[in-house]
C-alpha cells in the first residue's frame, strides 16, 4: 500500500475517478469526474468532467488535466500513478509525452490517498442518492 509519507510534494501524482456513480446533469447527461491528486499532500490539483459514455478522458481532456495540475507549482511530477482497473490509455500517452513515468497499480494500493477525496465528493453530491 502506497502512503503519502513516501513522497515529496509534486514528486508523484495520482489520476483516479472521483465518483462512484455518474454525475447526472439535466442539460448535458451523465459524467465521470477524473481527478489528478498530489500523492504527498493529497491535494486535488485538477479535475475534468468526462462524459460517462466515454471510457476515458479524450486527448484534450487529458492535456487540460495535466496543464491545470501543473499550474499550481509550474512543475510536473516524475511519476503518475493510475489504478489498473481505470481506462486511461490516452492519459498515459499524454503524461509520457511530458516525460512523466506512468505506473499502473492495483487501486487498493492508492486507497489511503484517494479514499477520503472520494468520500468527501460522495457526501458533497448527496451521499448514496447521486443519480
PDB file of C-alpha atoms in Angstrom:
ATOM      1  CA  UNK A   1       0.000   0.000   0.000  1.00  0.00           C
ATOM      2  CA  UNK A   2       1.361   3.391  -1.014  1.00  0.00           C
ATOM      3  CA  UNK A   3       1.336   6.184   1.582  1.00  0.00           C
ATOM      4  CA  UNK A   4       1.711   9.982   1.315  1.00  0.00           C
ATOM      5  CA  UNK A   5       4.775   9.873   3.598  1.00  0.00           C
ATOM      6  CA  UNK A   6       6.672   8.047   0.830  1.00  0.00           C
ATOM      7  CA  UNK A   7       6.575  11.101  -1.435  1.00  0.00           C
ATOM      8  CA  UNK A   8       7.743  14.696  -1.613  1.00  0.00           C
ATOM      9  CA  UNK A   9       5.352  17.400  -2.794  1.00  0.00           C
ATOM     10  CA  UNK A  10       4.914  17.232  -6.583  1.00  0.00           C
ATOM     11  CA  UNK A  11       7.085  14.123  -6.914  1.00  0.00           C
ATOM     12  CA  UNK A  12       4.128  11.950  -7.902  1.00  0.00           C
ATOM     13  CA  UNK A  13       0.536  12.483  -8.940  1.00  0.00           C
ATOM     14  CA  UNK A  14      -2.397  10.101  -8.874  1.00  0.00           C
ATOM     15  CA  UNK A  15      -5.078  10.044 -11.583  1.00  0.00           C
ATOM     16  CA  UNK A  16      -8.342   8.476 -10.479  1.00  0.00           C
ATOM     17  CA  UNK A  17     -12.099   8.560 -10.880  1.00  0.00           C
ATOM     18  CA  UNK A  18     -13.554  10.640  -8.066  1.00  0.00           C
ATOM     19  CA  UNK A  19     -17.173   9.483  -8.330  1.00  0.00           C
ATOM     20  CA  UNK A  20     -18.658   6.038  -7.771  1.00  0.00           C
ATOM     21  CA  UNK A  21     -21.768   6.659  -9.860  1.00  0.00           C
ATOM     22  CA  UNK A  22     -22.076   9.080 -12.772  1.00  0.00           C
ATOM     23  CA  UNK A  23     -22.918  12.696 -12.014  1.00  0.00           C
ATOM     24  CA  UNK A  24     -26.168  13.485 -13.814  1.00  0.00           C
ATOM     25  CA  UNK A  25     -26.993  16.854 -15.326  1.00  0.00           C
ATOM     26  CA  UNK A  26     -30.290  17.765 -16.933  1.00  0.00           C
ATOM     27  CA  UNK A  27     -28.739  19.596 -19.867  1.00  0.00           C
ATOM     28  CA  UNK A  28     -25.701  17.501 -20.731  1.00  0.00           C
ATOM     29  CA  UNK A  29     -26.263  13.990 -19.401  1.00  0.00           C
ATOM     30  CA  UNK A  30     -24.032  11.839 -17.200  1.00  0.00           C
ATOM     31  CA  UNK A  31     -20.383  12.457 -16.351  1.00  0.00           C
ATOM     32  CA  UNK A  32     -17.499  10.856 -14.523  1.00  0.00           C
ATOM     33  CA  UNK A  33     -15.051  13.105 -12.696  1.00  0.00           C
ATOM     34  CA  UNK A  34     -11.370  12.332 -13.256  1.00  0.00           C
ATOM     35  CA  UNK A  35      -9.010  13.964 -10.763  1.00  0.00           C
ATOM     36  CA  UNK A  36      -5.269  14.493 -10.525  1.00  0.00           C
ATOM     37  CA  UNK A  37      -4.009  14.493  -6.946  1.00  0.00           C
ATOM     38  CA  UNK A  38      -0.584  15.173  -5.459  1.00  0.00           C
ATOM     39  CA  UNK A  39       0.500  11.934  -3.754  1.00  0.00           C
ATOM     40  CA  UNK A  40       2.313  13.638  -0.841  1.00  0.00           C
ATOM     41  CA  UNK A  41      -0.278  16.239   0.151  1.00  0.00           C
ATOM     42  CA  UNK A  42      -3.421  14.500  -1.204  1.00  0.00           C
ATOM     43  CA  UNK A  43      -4.362  17.891  -2.678  1.00  0.00           C
ATOM     44  CA  UNK A  44      -6.532  17.656  -5.789  1.00  0.00           C
ATOM     45  CA  UNK A  45      -4.656  19.612  -8.435  1.00  0.00           C
ATOM     46  CA  UNK A  46      -7.221  19.399 -11.228  1.00  0.00           C
ATOM     47  CA  UNK A  47     -10.327  17.584 -12.361  1.00  0.00           C
ATOM     48  CA  UNK A  48     -12.288  17.063 -15.559  1.00  0.00           C
ATOM     49  CA  UNK A  49     -15.868  16.077 -16.155  1.00  0.00           C
ATOM     50  CA  UNK A  50     -15.747  13.329 -18.788  1.00  0.00           C
ATOM     51  CA  UNK A  51     -18.958  12.118 -20.476  1.00  0.00           C
ATOM     52  CA  UNK A  52     -19.967   8.795 -18.928  1.00  0.00           C
ATOM     53  CA  UNK A  53     -20.376   7.455 -22.469  1.00  0.00           C
ATOM     54  CA  UNK A  54     -16.579   7.791 -22.909  1.00  0.00           C
ATOM     55  CA  UNK A  55     -14.427   5.044 -21.459  1.00  0.00           C
ATOM     56  CA  UNK A  56     -11.633   7.507 -20.650  1.00  0.00           C
ATOM     57  CA  UNK A  57     -10.659  11.184 -20.971  1.00  0.00           C
ATOM     58  CA  UNK A  58     -10.068  12.417 -24.514  1.00  0.00           C
ATOM     59  CA  UNK A  59      -6.692  13.807 -25.545  1.00  0.00           C
ATOM     60  CA  UNK A  60      -7.963  17.353 -24.975  1.00  0.00           C
ATOM     61  CA  UNK A  61      -9.298  16.440 -21.515  1.00  0.00           C
ATOM     62  CA  UNK A  62      -6.025  14.678 -20.633  1.00  0.00           C
ATOM     63  CA  UNK A  63      -3.990  17.725 -21.727  1.00  0.00           C
ATOM     64  CA  UNK A  64      -6.242  20.007 -19.671  1.00  0.00           C
ATOM     65  CA  UNK A  65      -5.898  17.790 -16.591  1.00  0.00           C
ATOM     66  CA  UNK A  66      -2.105  17.918 -16.789  1.00  0.00           C
ATOM     67  CA  UNK A  67      -1.907  21.616 -17.704  1.00  0.00           C
ATOM     68  CA  UNK A  68      -4.213  22.672 -14.856  1.00  0.00           C
ATOM     69  CA  UNK A  69      -2.377  20.457 -12.359  1.00  0.00           C
ATOM     70  CA  UNK A  70       0.977  21.873 -13.467  1.00  0.00           C
ATOM     71  CA  UNK A  71      -0.254  25.435 -12.915  1.00  0.00           C
ATOM     72  CA  UNK A  72      -0.088  25.054  -9.103  1.00  0.00           C
ATOM     73  CA  UNK A  73       3.702  24.729  -8.899  1.00  0.00           C
ATOM     74  CA  UNK A  74       4.752  25.271 -12.526  1.00  0.00           C
ATOM     75  CA  UNK A  75       6.244  21.804 -12.312  1.00  0.00           C
ATOM     76  CA  UNK A  76       5.396  18.302 -13.477  1.00  0.00           C
ATOM     77  CA  UNK A  77       5.858  15.179 -11.361  1.00  0.00           C
ATOM     78  CA  UNK A  78       8.304  12.393 -12.073  1.00  0.00           C
ATOM     79  CA  UNK A  79       5.592   9.743 -11.773  1.00  0.00           C
ATOM     80  CA  UNK A  80       1.861   9.366 -12.385  1.00  0.00           C
ATOM     81  CA  UNK A  81       0.035   6.535 -10.620  1.00  0.00           C
ATOM     82  CA  UNK A  82      -3.181   5.236 -12.175  1.00  0.00           C
ATOM     83  CA  UNK A  83      -5.379   2.379 -10.935  1.00  0.00           C
ATOM     84  CA  UNK A  84      -5.050  -0.704 -13.140  1.00  0.00           C
ATOM     85  CA  UNK A  85      -8.810  -1.005 -13.496  1.00  0.00           C
ATOM     86  CA  UNK A  86      -9.237   2.525 -14.844  1.00  0.00           C
ATOM     87  CA  UNK A  87      -9.278   3.083 -18.603  1.00  0.00           C
ATOM     88  CA  UNK A  88      -6.594   5.708 -19.196  1.00  0.00           C
ATOM     89  CA  UNK A  89      -4.530   4.868 -22.277  1.00  0.00           C
ATOM     90  CA  UNK A  90      -4.824   8.397 -23.668  1.00  0.00           C
ATOM     91  CA  UNK A  91      -3.922   9.970 -20.308  1.00  0.00           C
ATOM     92  CA  UNK A  92      -0.927   7.603 -20.044  1.00  0.00           C
ATOM     93  CA  UNK A  93       0.296   8.599 -23.511  1.00  0.00           C
ATOM     94  CA  UNK A  94      -0.156  12.292 -22.736  1.00  0.00           C
ATOM     95  CA  UNK A  95       1.752  12.001 -19.438  1.00  0.00           C
ATOM     96  CA  UNK A  96       4.589  10.123 -21.136  1.00  0.00           C
ATOM     97  CA  UNK A  97       4.703  12.833 -23.807  1.00  0.00           C
ATOM     98  CA  UNK A  98       5.503  15.273 -20.979  1.00  0.00           C
ATOM     99  CA  UNK A  99       8.227  12.952 -19.672  1.00  0.00           C
ATOM    100  CA  UNK A 100       6.184  11.616 -16.756  1.00  0.00           C
ATOM    101  CA  UNK A 101       6.676   7.927 -15.933  1.00  0.00           C
ATOM    102  CA  UNK A 102       3.360   6.102 -15.606  1.00  0.00           C
ATOM    103  CA  UNK A 103       2.804   3.321 -13.072  1.00  0.00           C
ATOM    104  CA  UNK A 104      -0.392   1.270 -13.229  1.00  0.00           C
ATOM    105  CA  UNK A 105      -1.084  -0.181  -9.771  1.00  0.00           C
ATOM    106  CA  UNK A 106      -3.955  -2.025  -8.093  1.00  0.00           C
ATOM    107  CA  UNK A 107      -6.455   0.563  -6.855  1.00  0.00           C
ATOM    108  CA  UNK A 108      -6.243  -0.804  -3.298  1.00  0.00           C
ATOM    109  CA  UNK A 109      -2.628   0.472  -3.139  1.00  0.00           C
ATOM    110  CA  UNK A 110      -3.943   4.028  -3.617  1.00  0.00           C
ATOM    111  CA  UNK A 111      -6.949   3.938  -1.273  1.00  0.00           C
ATOM    112  CA  UNK A 112      -5.107   5.556   1.657  1.00  0.00           C
ATOM    113  CA  UNK A 113      -4.653   8.628  -0.531  1.00  0.00           C
ATOM    114  CA  UNK A 114      -7.799   8.717  -2.674  1.00  0.00           C
ATOM    115  CA  UNK A 115     -10.376   7.267  -0.277  1.00  0.00           C
ATOM    116  CA  UNK A 116     -11.067  10.464   1.654  1.00  0.00           C
ATOM    117  CA  UNK A 117     -11.426  12.514  -1.540  1.00  0.00           C
ATOM    118  CA  UNK A 118     -13.976  10.029  -2.852  1.00  0.00           C
ATOM    119  CA  UNK A 119     -15.873  10.031   0.450  1.00  0.00           C
ATOM    120  CA  UNK A 120     -15.972  13.843   0.530  1.00  0.00           C
ATOM    121  CA  UNK A 121     -17.133  14.029  -3.085  1.00  0.00           C
ATOM    122  CA  UNK A 122     -19.855  11.476  -2.412  1.00  0.00           C
ATOM    123  CA  UNK A 123     -21.022  13.438   0.631  1.00  0.00           C
ATOM    124  CA  UNK A 124     -20.919  16.721  -1.322  1.00  0.00           C
ATOM    125  CA  UNK A 125     -23.030  15.183  -4.074  1.00  0.00           C
ATOM    126  CA  UNK A 126     -25.632  13.969  -1.593  1.00  0.00           C
ATOM    127  CA  UNK A 127     -24.421  10.591  -0.405  1.00  0.00           C
ATOM    128  CA  UNK A 128     -25.850   7.455  -1.966  1.00  0.00           C
ATOM    129  CA  UNK A 129     -28.634   9.379  -3.674  1.00  0.00           C
ATOM    130  CA  UNK A 130     -26.452  10.648  -6.531  1.00  0.00           C
ATOM    131  CA  UNK A 131     -28.225   9.923  -9.842  1.00  0.00           C
TER     132      UNK A 131
END
